[in-house]
């Protein structure tokens, strides 16, 4: 899929995505200026923004697919003999086109029914925006087949995908030709619905196995959702409706913008400037450099939303800083890896936005931000204290007010960014979407015209480079929302709650079991899939034990960030191994003391609700 020289279609995809980013950044400010300064509402602007965000999500999903960057669990078949690999690759070559074919037909069928001709935004029919979704699935299907690996199995997958799409294809006959579904399609559809009802549990297990074989998670989740809706009545078109619903949510639209802001910062001199500030301000006492490392990694993950990006972008720089201060290389890498996910607990954390948006009936994003501050601070301080304990170097940099002021001056714009965003959002001046747009414009202007870290063209290239990161996350959102809807519609949370209550009567035992389950989830799933699929299941159970929804949310997020570090499959362990060119076993060995301390903090926050409810 990927090539060194971008082709015409790749250039078009990238150009359209960058144009979408520009609109997503400018439209919120048009709204802000018009409504705040002149008190003139701009009709339809919110619809324009969220539908632009939807187009952006679809095109970035294509780009992410082309570059083979969609989020996957580490493929265990990599350790298998070549003969086994060939079999697995053949199976994957069939499964992926099968699922993409089914998604294409289900969304294409719904294209004709979801909006009427009078549903428009600024004169543009809404079905024009929705129509990009089946287009995206179709392009990804073509790209998958164009790999020309195991082509016979790919064709088989398309054929099977057409068979399980007999219902949506029958719908196309009605919409396109105003005729009933042909009898043979109806017969195939009835057979599939009956078969899916009987095979549903086995299909779920099968697709979970495929997840561990390296099939992209959004494909796996979509497949499970498709079978779930098939056995539940056949309305598989709901998957595309739910994808459209979540990807046109204003809070979700803020996520790729914050990610880009963090990416732009990480590619410039912001990291070295911030490190210099903390070196000059805190380097004179034991552990001062550690404060710098922890704060800087937390800051960047808060904006990117992906701890792996922080480790990859800043790991080498921070390692040099810490080893230069006398810290051992192994301890330095372990500290950076352990601190990489702390930003999930501080505003404007993308994970918190996602959690609050998914469970908006139970918890408010604003309240969740406040509830996570103290636990996040305790975790950060614990990393600093443990780092100081391991710091055996006695050499210190004498404090110089002149150098400290110079460093503060050189990093003033970077230091002001979180202040502007937090103050603007919490004061109500910015909406979350507007704060995200401000973050991108601010970091872009600082990098290009103030710091001159890169040219305008280079900055645009950085945005293009960040697209696979955002595309992978947004594809997960779209896929997981359908499964989440099915679980709620099937009343699974209530059934699960009754089941747990029949065996567990103690609130404290429930909290312990909850942590165990969530740690496992954090190891095996990315944080966004877990939020969409798992969090709606646990909230009703926690409420039945009298646990505050904000407390539940913080416990959930702490487990997710800890799951990134938990052996043997914590995602950040593999990223750190790659970033530092260190064997995975050595990474795990180095991380264990930090992991233990974070687990202790998790237990404290779990059993002492004051830490999460004090600021509410």
Coordinates of C-alpha atoms in Angstrom, one line a residue:
X1 CA 0.0 0.0 0.0
X2 CA 2.7 2.4 0.9
X3 CA 5.3 3.8 -1.5
X4 CA 8.1 6.2 -1.3
X5 CA 6.7 8.6 -3.9
X6 CA 3.1 9.5 -3.3
X7 CA 0.7 8.7 -6.2
X8 CA -2.1 10.9 -7.5
X9 CA -4.7 9.4 -5.2
X10 CA -2.5 9.6 -2.2
X11 CA -1.9 13.3 -3.0
X12 CA -5.6 13.9 -3.4
X13 CA -6.4 12.2 -0.1
X14 CA -3.7 14.1 1.8
X15 CA -4.7 17.4 0.2
X16 CA -8.4 16.9 1.1
X17 CA -7.5 15.9 4.6
X18 CA -5.3 19.0 5.1
X19 CA -8.1 21.2 3.7
X20 CA -10.5 19.6 6.2
X21 CA -8.1 20.4 9.0
X22 CA -7.9 24.0 7.9
X23 CA -11.7 24.2 7.9
X24 CA -11.9 22.4 11.3
X25 CA -9.6 25.1 12.7
X26 CA -11.1 28.1 11.1
X27 CA -14.8 27.5 11.4
X28 CA -14.8 27.4 15.2
X29 CA -13.1 30.8 15.3
X30 CA -15.6 32.2 12.8
X31 CA -18.3 31.0 15.2
X32 CA -16.4 32.3 18.2
X33 CA -15.9 35.8 16.8
X34 CA -19.4 36.1 15.3
X35 CA -21.2 34.9 18.4
X36 CA -19.0 36.3 21.1
X37 CA -18.0 39.6 19.7
X38 CA -21.0 40.5 17.5
X39 CA -23.7 38.3 19.1
X40 CA -24.7 37.1 15.6
X41 CA -25.4 33.3 15.3
X42 CA -24.0 31.6 12.3
X43 CA -26.8 29.3 11.0
X44 CA -25.7 25.8 10.3
X45 CA -22.0 26.3 11.3
X46 CA -22.0 23.5 13.8
X47 CA -23.5 21.1 11.3
X48 CA -20.8 22.2 8.8
X49 CA -18.0 21.6 11.4
X50 CA -19.1 18.1 12.5
X51 CA -19.7 16.9 8.9
X52 CA -16.4 18.3 7.8
X53 CA -14.9 16.2 10.7
X54 CA -16.8 13.2 9.4
X55 CA -15.2 13.7 5.9
X56 CA -11.8 14.1 7.6
X57 CA -12.3 10.8 9.5
X58 CA -13.2 8.9 6.3
X59 CA -10.2 10.2 4.3
X60 CA -7.7 9.7 7.2
X61 CA -9.0 6.1 7.5
X62 CA -8.1 5.5 3.9
X63 CA -4.7 7.1 4.4
X64 CA -4.1 5.0 7.5
X65 CA -5.1 1.9 5.5
X66 CA -2.8 2.8 2.6
X67 CA 0.1 3.2 5.0
X68 CA -0.8 0.1 7.0
X69 CA -0.9 2.0 10.2
X70 CA -4.3 0.9 11.6
X71 CA -4.2 -0.1 15.3
X72 CA -3.4 -3.8 15.8
X73 CA -2.6 -6.1 18.6
X74 CA 0.9 -7.5 18.2
X75 CA 0.7 -10.5 15.8
X76 CA 1.6 -13.6 17.7
X77 CA 2.1 -15.5 14.4
X78 CA 5.3 -13.7 13.8
X79 CA 7.0 -16.2 16.1
X80 CA 5.5 -19.2 14.2
X81 CA 7.2 -21.3 11.5
X82 CA 7.0 -20.1 7.9
X83 CA 4.4 -22.8 7.0
X84 CA 2.1 -21.5 9.8
X85 CA 2.6 -17.9 8.7
X86 CA 1.5 -18.7 5.2
X87 CA -1.7 -20.2 6.4
X88 CA -2.4 -17.3 8.7
X89 CA -1.7 -14.8 5.9
X90 CA -4.0 -16.6 3.6
X91 CA -6.8 -16.5 6.2
X92 CA -6.2 -12.8 6.9
X93 CA -6.3 -12.2 3.1
X94 CA -9.8 -13.7 3.0
X95 CA -11.2 -12.2 6.3
X96 CA -10.3 -8.6 5.7
X97 CA -11.9 -8.3 2.3
X98 CA -14.9 -10.2 3.6
X99 CA -15.5 -7.7 6.4
X100 CA -14.8 -4.6 4.2
X101 CA -17.2 -5.9 1.5
X102 CA -19.9 -6.4 4.1
X103 CA -19.3 -2.9 5.5
X104 CA -19.4 -1.4 2.0
X105 CA -22.8 -2.8 1.1
X106 CA -24.4 -2.1 4.5
X107 CA -23.3 1.5 4.4
X108 CA -24.1 1.9 0.7
X109 CA -27.6 0.6 1.2
X110 CA -28.1 3.0 4.1
X111 CA -26.9 5.9 1.9
X112 CA -30.2 6.0 0.1
X113 CA -32.3 5.9 3.3
X114 CA -30.5 8.0 5.9
X115 CA -31.2 11.5 4.7
X116 CA -33.8 13.1 2.5
X117 CA -33.2 15.6 -0.4
X118 CA -34.2 18.5 1.9
X119 CA -31.6 17.6 4.6
X120 CA -28.8 20.1 3.8
X121 CA -26.0 22.1 5.4
X122 CA -25.3 25.3 3.6
X123 CA -26.9 24.0 0.5
X124 CA -24.9 20.7 0.5
X125 CA -27.1 17.6 0.9
X126 CA -26.2 15.6 4.0
X127 CA -26.2 12.4 2.0
X128 CA -23.2 13.8 0.2
X129 CA -21.2 13.6 3.5
X130 CA -22.6 10.2 4.5
X131 CA -21.7 8.8 1.1
X132 CA -18.0 9.2 1.7
X133 CA -18.3 6.3 4.3
X134 CA -19.1 3.6 1.7
X135 CA -16.5 5.2 -0.6
X136 CA -13.9 4.8 2.2
X137 CA -14.8 1.1 2.7
X138 CA -14.7 0.6 -1.0
X139 CA -11.3 2.2 -1.4
X140 CA -9.8 0.2 1.5
X141 CA -11.2 -3.0 -0.1
X142 CA -9.6 -2.2 -3.4
X143 CA -6.3 -1.4 -1.7
X144 CA -6.4 -4.7 0.2
X145 CA -6.9 -6.7 -3.0
X146 CA -4.2 -4.7 -4.8
X147 CA -1.6 -6.1 -2.5
X148 CA -1.8 -9.1 -4.8
X149 CA -0.9 -11.5 -1.9
X150 CA -3.0 -14.6 -1.7
X151 CA -5.3 -13.1 -4.4
X152 CA -7.5 -16.3 -4.6
X153 CA -8.3 -16.0 -0.8
X154 CA -9.0 -12.2 -1.3
X155 CA -11.5 -13.1 -4.0
X156 CA -13.0 -15.8 -1.8
X157 CA -13.4 -13.2 1.0
X158 CA -15.2 -10.8 -1.4
X159 CA -17.6 -13.5 -2.5
X160 CA -18.4 -14.5 1.1
X161 CA -18.8 -10.8 1.9
X162 CA -21.4 -10.5 -0.8
X163 CA -23.2 -13.5 0.5
X164 CA -23.5 -12.2 4.0
X165 CA -24.5 -8.8 2.6
X166 CA -27.6 -10.3 0.8
X167 CA -29.9 -8.2 2.9
X168 CA -28.2 -4.8 2.2
X169 CA -27.8 -5.8 -1.5
X170 CA -31.6 -6.5 -1.6
X171 CA -32.1 -3.0 -0.2
X172 CA -30.1 -1.6 -3.0
X173 CA -32.4 -3.2 -5.5
X174 CA -35.3 -1.4 -3.8
X175 CA -33.6 2.0 -3.7
X176 CA -32.0 1.8 -7.2
X177 CA -34.6 0.0 -9.2
X178 CA -37.7 0.3 -7.1
X179 CA -38.2 -3.4 -6.9
X180 CA -38.3 -6.0 -4.2
X181 CA -35.2 -8.0 -3.3
X182 CA -34.9 -11.0 -5.7
X183 CA -36.0 -14.3 -4.2
X184 CA -32.5 -15.8 -4.3
X185 CA -31.1 -12.9 -2.3
X186 CA -33.9 -13.2 0.3
X187 CA -33.2 -16.9 0.6
X188 CA -29.4 -16.3 1.2
X189 CA -30.2 -13.5 3.7
X190 CA -32.6 -15.8 5.7
X191 CA -29.9 -18.5 5.7
X192 CA -27.3 -16.1 6.9
X193 CA -29.5 -14.7 9.7
X194 CA -30.3 -18.2 10.9
X195 CA -26.6 -19.3 10.7
X196 CA -25.3 -16.2 12.5
X197 CA -27.7 -16.8 15.4
X198 CA -26.3 -20.3 15.9
X199 CA -22.7 -19.5 15.2
X200 CA -22.5 -16.1 17.0
X201 CA -20.4 -17.2 20.1
X202 CA -18.0 -19.2 17.9
X203 CA -17.7 -16.2 15.5
X204 CA -16.8 -13.9 18.3
X205 CA -14.0 -16.2 19.5
X206 CA -12.8 -16.7 15.9
X207 CA -12.5 -12.9 15.4
X208 CA -10.7 -12.4 18.7
X209 CA -8.2 -15.0 17.5
X210 CA -7.8 -12.9 14.3
X211 CA -7.1 -9.9 16.4
X212 CA -4.1 -11.6 17.9
X213 CA -3.0 -12.6 14.4
X214 CA -2.6 -9.0 13.5
X215 CA -5.9 -8.1 11.8
X216 CA -6.7 -4.4 12.4
X217 CA -8.8 -3.9 15.5
X218 CA -11.5 -1.9 13.7
X219 CA -11.9 -4.8 11.3
X220 CA -12.3 -7.2 14.2
X221 CA -14.7 -5.0 16.1
X222 CA -16.8 -4.3 12.9
X223 CA -16.9 -8.1 12.2
X224 CA -18.2 -8.9 15.7
X225 CA -20.7 -6.1 15.4
X226 CA -21.9 -7.2 12.0
X227 CA -22.5 -10.8 13.2
X228 CA -24.2 -9.5 16.4
X229 CA -26.7 -7.4 14.4
X230 CA -27.2 -10.2 11.9
X231 CA -28.2 -12.7 14.6
X232 CA -30.3 -10.0 16.3
X233 CA -32.6 -9.3 13.4
X234 CA -30.4 -8.3 10.4
X235 CA -30.4 -4.5 10.6
X236 CA -26.7 -4.3 9.9
X237 CA -27.1 -0.8 8.4
X238 CA -27.1 0.4 12.0
X239 CA -23.3 0.1 12.0
X240 CA -22.9 2.9 9.5
X241 CA -25.5 5.0 11.2
X242 CA -23.7 4.7 14.5
X243 CA -20.3 5.4 12.9
X244 CA -21.8 8.6 11.4
X245 CA -23.3 9.5 14.7
X246 CA -20.1 9.3 16.8
X247 CA -17.9 10.8 14.1
X248 CA -20.2 13.9 13.9
X249 CA -20.0 14.5 17.6
X250 CA -18.3 17.8 18.5
X251 CA -16.3 16.3 21.3
X252 CA -15.0 13.5 19.1
X253 CA -14.1 16.0 16.4
X254 CA -11.8 17.8 18.9
X255 CA -9.7 14.6 19.3
X256 CA -7.8 14.7 16.0
X257 CA -7.1 18.4 16.4
X258 CA -5.5 17.9 19.9
X259 CA -3.5 15.0 18.5
X260 CA -2.2 17.2 15.7
X261 CA -1.3 20.0 18.1
X262 CA 0.8 17.5 20.1
X263 CA 2.4 16.1 17.0
X264 CA 3.4 19.5 15.7
X265 CA 4.9 20.4 19.1
X266 CA 6.8 17.1 19.2
X267 CA 8.4 17.7 15.8
X268 CA 9.8 21.1 16.7
X269 CA 12.0 22.6 19.5
X270 CA 9.2 22.6 22.1
X271 CA 10.6 19.5 23.8
X272 CA 14.1 20.8 24.2
X273 CA 12.9 24.2 25.3
X274 CA 10.6 22.7 28.0
X275 CA 13.4 20.4 29.2
X276 CA 15.7 23.4 29.5
X277 CA 13.2 25.2 31.6
X278 CA 13.0 22.4 34.1
X279 CA 16.7 21.8 34.1
X280 CA 17.5 25.4 35.0
X281 CA 14.6 25.7 37.5
X282 CA 14.9 22.3 39.2
X283 CA 18.3 20.9 38.2
X284 CA 20.0 22.3 41.4
X285 CA 18.3 19.7 43.7
X286 CA 18.2 15.9 43.6
X287 CA 15.7 14.7 41.1
X288 CA 15.2 18.0 39.3
X289 CA 15.9 16.4 35.9
X290 CA 13.4 13.7 36.7
X291 CA 10.7 16.4 37.3
X292 CA 11.6 17.7 33.8
X293 CA 11.2 14.3 32.2
X294 CA 7.9 13.4 33.9
X295 CA 6.3 16.8 33.3
X296 CA 7.3 17.0 29.7
X297 CA 6.1 13.5 28.8
X298 CA 2.9 14.1 30.6
X299 CA 2.4 17.4 28.8
X300 CA 2.9 15.9 25.4
X301 CA 0.7 12.8 26.0
X302 CA -2.1 15.1 27.2
X303 CA -2.3 16.6 23.8
X304 CA -1.4 13.7 21.5
X305 CA -3.6 11.3 23.4
X306 CA -1.2 8.5 22.4
X307 CA 1.6 7.7 24.9
X308 CA 3.5 5.8 22.2
X309 CA 3.9 9.0 20.1
X310 CA 5.4 10.7 23.2
X311 CA 7.9 7.9 23.8
X312 CA 8.9 7.8 20.1
X313 CA 9.2 11.6 19.7
X314 CA 10.9 12.5 23.0
X315 CA 12.4 9.3 24.3
X316 CA 15.9 9.9 22.9
X317 CA 16.0 13.5 23.9
X318 CA 14.9 12.9 27.5
X319 CA 17.2 9.9 27.8
X320 CA 20.2 12.1 26.8
X321 CA 19.1 14.7 29.4
X322 CA 18.8 12.1 32.2
X323 CA 22.0 10.2 31.4
X324 CA 23.8 13.5 31.2
X325 CA 22.6 14.2 34.7
X326 CA 24.2 10.9 35.9
X327 CA 21.1 8.7 35.6
X328 CA 21.7 5.2 34.2
X329 CA 20.4 4.6 30.7
X330 CA 18.2 1.7 31.7
X331 CA 16.5 3.7 34.6
X332 CA 16.1 6.7 32.3
X333 CA 14.3 4.7 29.6
X334 CA 12.1 3.0 32.2
X335 CA 11.1 6.3 33.8
X336 CA 10.2 7.8 30.4
X337 CA 8.2 4.7 29.4
X338 CA 6.4 4.6 32.8
X339 CA 5.5 8.3 32.5
X340 CA 4.3 8.1 28.9
X341 CA 0.7 7.5 29.7
X342 CA 0.2 9.9 32.7
X343 CA -1.2 12.6 30.4
X344 CA -4.4 10.6 30.0
X345 CA -5.5 11.9 33.4
X346 CA -4.9 15.7 32.7
X347 CA -6.9 18.1 30.6
X348 CA -7.4 18.3 27.7
X349 CA -7.0 14.5 27.8
X350 CA -8.5 12.8 24.8
X351 CA -9.3 9.7 26.8
X352 CA -11.4 11.7 29.3
X353 CA -13.2 13.5 26.4
X354 CA -14.0 10.1 24.9
X355 CA -15.1 8.6 28.2
X356 CA -17.4 11.5 29.0
X357 CA -18.9 11.6 25.5
X358 CA -19.5 7.8 25.4
X359 CA -21.2 7.9 28.9
X360 CA -22.7 11.4 28.8
X361 CA -25.9 10.1 30.6
X362 CA -23.8 9.1 33.6
X363 CA -20.8 11.5 33.8
X364 CA -19.9 15.0 32.6
X365 CA -16.6 15.6 30.8
X366 CA -16.0 18.7 32.9
X367 CA -16.5 16.8 36.2
X368 CA -14.3 14.0 35.0
X369 CA -11.5 16.4 34.3
X370 CA -11.7 17.7 37.9
X371 CA -12.0 14.2 39.3
X372 CA -8.8 13.0 37.5
X373 CA -6.5 15.9 38.5
X374 CA -5.6 14.7 42.0
X375 CA -5.1 11.0 41.1
X376 CA -3.0 12.1 38.1
X377 CA -0.9 14.3 40.2
X378 CA -0.3 11.5 42.8
X379 CA 0.8 9.2 40.0
X380 CA 3.2 11.9 38.6
X381 CA 4.6 12.6 42.0
X382 CA 5.1 8.9 42.7
X383 CA 7.1 8.5 39.5
X384 CA 9.3 11.5 40.5
X385 CA 9.8 10.1 44.0
X386 CA 10.8 6.7 42.8
X387 CA 13.1 8.3 40.2
X388 CA 14.8 10.3 42.9
X389 CA 15.2 7.1 45.0
X390 CA 17.1 5.6 42.1
X391 CA 19.1 8.8 41.5
X392 CA 22.6 8.2 42.9
X393 CA 24.4 11.1 41.2
X394 CA 25.6 13.8 43.6
X395 CA 26.5 16.3 40.8
X396 CA 24.1 19.3 40.7
X397 CA 23.7 22.3 38.5
X398 CA 24.0 25.5 40.6
X399 CA 20.8 27.5 40.5
X400 CA 21.0 30.7 38.4
X401 CA 18.1 33.1 38.3
X402 CA 19.5 34.6 35.1
X403 CA 19.6 31.2 33.3
X404 CA 16.1 30.2 34.7
X405 CA 14.6 33.5 33.4
X406 CA 16.3 33.0 30.1
X407 CA 14.9 29.5 29.8
X408 CA 11.4 30.6 30.8
X409 CA 11.6 33.4 28.2
X410 CA 12.7 31.0 25.4
X411 CA 9.9 28.6 26.3
X412 CA 7.2 31.2 27.1
X413 CA 4.9 30.4 24.1
X414 CA 5.0 26.6 24.8
X415 CA 4.3 27.2 28.5
X416 CA 1.4 29.5 27.7
X417 CA -0.4 26.9 25.5
X418 CA -1.8 24.7 28.3
X419 CA -2.6 27.8 30.3
X420 CA -4.6 29.3 27.5
X421 CA -6.5 26.1 26.8
X422 CA -7.3 25.2 30.4
X423 CA -8.3 28.7 31.3
X424 CA -10.3 29.2 28.1
X425 CA -12.2 25.9 28.4
X426 CA -12.8 25.8 32.2
X427 CA -13.9 29.5 32.1
X428 CA -16.4 28.7 29.4
X429 CA -14.8 31.0 26.8
X430 CA -13.9 28.1 24.6
X431 CA -15.9 25.1 23.8
X432 CA -13.9 21.9 23.6
X433 CA -13.9 22.0 19.8
X434 CA -12.8 25.7 19.8
X435 CA -10.0 24.9 22.3
X436 CA -8.8 22.1 20.0
X437 CA -8.9 24.4 17.0
X438 CA -7.0 27.0 18.9
X439 CA -4.3 24.5 19.9
X440 CA -3.6 23.5 16.3
X441 CA -3.5 27.1 15.0
X442 CA -1.4 28.2 18.0
X443 CA 1.2 25.4 17.6
X444 CA 1.3 25.8 13.8
X445 CA 1.9 29.6 14.0
X446 CA 4.5 29.1 16.8
X447 CA 6.4 26.4 14.9
X448 CA 6.4 28.2 11.5
X449 CA 6.6 31.9 12.2
X450 CA 7.8 32.3 15.8
X451 CA 10.3 29.5 16.4
X452 CA 10.9 28.9 12.7
X453 CA 11.4 25.2 13.5
X454 CA 10.1 24.3 10.0
X455 CA 8.7 26.0 6.9
X456 CA 5.0 26.3 6.1
X457 CA 5.4 23.4 3.7
X458 CA 7.2 21.3 6.3
X459 CA 4.4 22.0 8.9
X460 CA 1.8 20.8 6.4
X461 CA 3.9 17.7 5.9
X462 CA 3.9 17.2 9.7
X463 CA 0.1 17.4 9.7
X464 CA 0.1 14.8 6.8
X465 CA 2.4 12.6 8.9
X466 CA 0.1 12.8 11.8
X467 CA -2.9 11.7 9.8
X468 CA -2.4 7.9 10.3
X469 CA -2.3 8.4 14.0
X470 CA -5.7 10.2 14.0
X471 CA -7.1 7.9 11.3
X472 CA -6.4 4.8 13.3
X473 CA -8.1 6.2 16.4
X474 CA -11.2 7.5 14.5
X475 CA -11.7 4.2 12.7
X476 CA -11.8 2.5 16.1
X477 CA -14.4 5.0 17.2
X478 CA -16.6 4.3 14.2
X479 CA -16.4 0.5 14.6
X480 CA -16.7 0.3 18.3
X481 CA -19.8 2.6 18.5
X482 CA -21.8 0.0 16.6
X483 CA -20.8 -2.8 19.0
X484 CA -21.5 -0.5 21.9
X485 CA -25.0 0.3 20.6
X486 CA -25.7 -3.5 20.2
X487 CA -24.6 -4.2 23.8
X488 CA -26.9 -1.5 25.1
X489 CA -29.8 -2.5 22.9
X490 CA -29.5 -6.1 23.9
X491 CA -29.6 -4.9 27.6
X492 CA -26.2 -6.5 28.3
X493 CA -25.2 -4.0 31.0
X494 CA -28.3 -4.9 33.1
X495 CA -27.8 -8.7 32.5
X496 CA -24.1 -8.4 33.5
X497 CA -25.0 -6.3 36.5
X498 CA -27.5 -8.9 37.8
X499 CA -25.0 -11.6 37.2
X500 CA -22.2 -9.9 39.2
X501 CA -24.6 -8.9 42.0
X502 CA -25.6 -12.5 42.4
X503 CA -22.0 -13.6 43.1
X504 CA -20.5 -10.4 44.6
X505 CA -22.1 -8.6 47.5
X506 CA -19.1 -6.6 48.8
X507 CA -18.3 -3.3 47.3
X508 CA -14.6 -3.7 48.0
X509 CA -14.4 -7.1 46.5
X510 CA -16.1 -5.7 43.4
X511 CA -13.6 -2.9 43.2
X512 CA -10.7 -5.4 43.4
X513 CA -12.2 -7.6 40.7
X514 CA -12.9 -4.5 38.6
X515 CA -9.3 -3.6 38.7
X516 CA -8.2 -7.1 37.7
X517 CA -10.5 -7.2 34.7
X518 CA -9.7 -3.6 33.6
X519 CA -5.9 -4.3 33.8
X520 CA -6.5 -7.2 31.4
X521 CA -8.6 -5.1 29.1
X522 CA -5.9 -2.3 29.2
X523 CA -3.3 -4.9 28.1
X524 CA -5.4 -6.3 25.2
X525 CA -7.3 -3.3 23.9
X526 CA -6.5 0.2 23.0
X527 CA -7.9 2.8 25.4
X528 CA -10.5 4.1 22.9
X529 CA -12.0 0.7 22.0
X530 CA -12.1 -0.1 25.7
X531 CA -14.0 3.1 26.5
X532 CA -16.6 2.6 23.8
X533 CA -17.2 -1.1 24.5
X534 CA -16.3 -1.8 28.1
X535 CA -17.1 1.4 30.0
X536 CA -20.9 1.3 29.3
X537 CA -21.0 -2.2 30.8
X538 CA -19.3 -1.4 34.1
X539 CA -20.9 1.9 35.0
X540 CA -24.4 0.4 35.8
X541 CA -22.7 -2.3 38.0
X542 CA -20.6 0.3 39.8
X543 CA -23.6 2.4 40.4
X544 CA -25.5 -0.5 41.9
X545 CA -22.7 -0.6 44.6
X546 CA -23.1 3.1 45.2
X547 CA -19.8 4.1 43.4
X548 CA -19.7 7.6 42.1
X549 CA -19.6 7.7 38.2
X550 CA -16.6 10.0 38.3
X551 CA -14.8 7.6 40.7
X552 CA -15.6 4.8 38.3
X553 CA -14.3 6.8 35.3
X554 CA -11.0 7.6 37.0
X555 CA -10.4 4.0 38.1
X556 CA -11.2 3.0 34.5
X557 CA -8.7 5.4 33.0
X558 CA -6.0 4.6 35.5
X559 CA -6.3 1.0 34.7
X560 CA -6.0 1.7 31.0
X561 CA -2.8 3.7 31.4
X562 CA -1.4 1.0 33.6
X563 CA -2.4 -1.6 31.1
X564 CA -0.1 0.0 28.6
X565 CA 2.8 -1.1 30.8
X566 CA 1.6 -4.5 32.0
X567 CA 3.6 -7.5 30.7
X568 CA 3.5 -9.4 28.5
X569 CA 1.5 -7.5 25.9
X570 CA 1.3 -3.9 27.2
X571 CA 1.5 -1.7 24.1
X572 CA 4.1 0.8 25.5
X573 CA 6.5 -2.0 26.3
X574 CA 6.8 -2.8 22.6
X575 CA 7.0 0.8 21.6
X576 CA 9.8 1.4 24.2
X577 CA 11.6 -1.6 22.9
X578 CA 11.5 -0.1 19.4
X579 CA 12.3 3.5 20.4
X580 CA 15.3 2.6 22.6
X581 CA 16.5 -0.4 20.6
X582 CA 16.3 -2.5 23.7
X583 CA 15.1 -6.2 24.1
X584 CA 11.5 -6.4 25.3
X585 CA 12.6 -8.6 28.3
X586 CA 15.0 -5.8 29.5
X587 CA 12.2 -3.2 29.1
X588 CA 9.9 -5.3 31.2
X589 CA 12.6 -5.8 33.9
X590 CA 13.3 -2.1 34.1
X591 CA 9.6 -1.1 34.2
X592 CA 8.6 -3.4 37.1
X593 CA 9.4 -1.0 40.1
X594 CA 7.5 1.8 38.4
X595 CA 4.7 -0.5 37.5
X596 CA 4.4 -1.7 41.2
X597 CA 4.3 1.9 42.5
X598 CA 1.6 2.8 39.9
X599 CA -0.4 -0.2 41.0
X600 CA -0.2 0.9 44.7
X601 CA -1.4 4.4 43.7
X602 CA -4.3 2.7 41.7
X603 CA -5.3 0.8 44.9
X604 CA -5.2 4.0 47.0
X605 CA -7.4 5.9 44.5
X606 CA -9.7 2.9 44.2
X607 CA -10.4 2.5 47.9
X608 CA -10.2 6.2 48.9
X609 CA -12.9 8.0 46.9
X610 CA -11.9 11.3 48.3
X611 CA -9.0 11.6 45.8
X612 CA -11.5 11.7 42.9
X613 CA -14.5 13.5 44.5
X614 CA -12.6 16.2 46.5
X615 CA -12.8 18.8 43.7
X616 CA -16.4 18.0 42.5

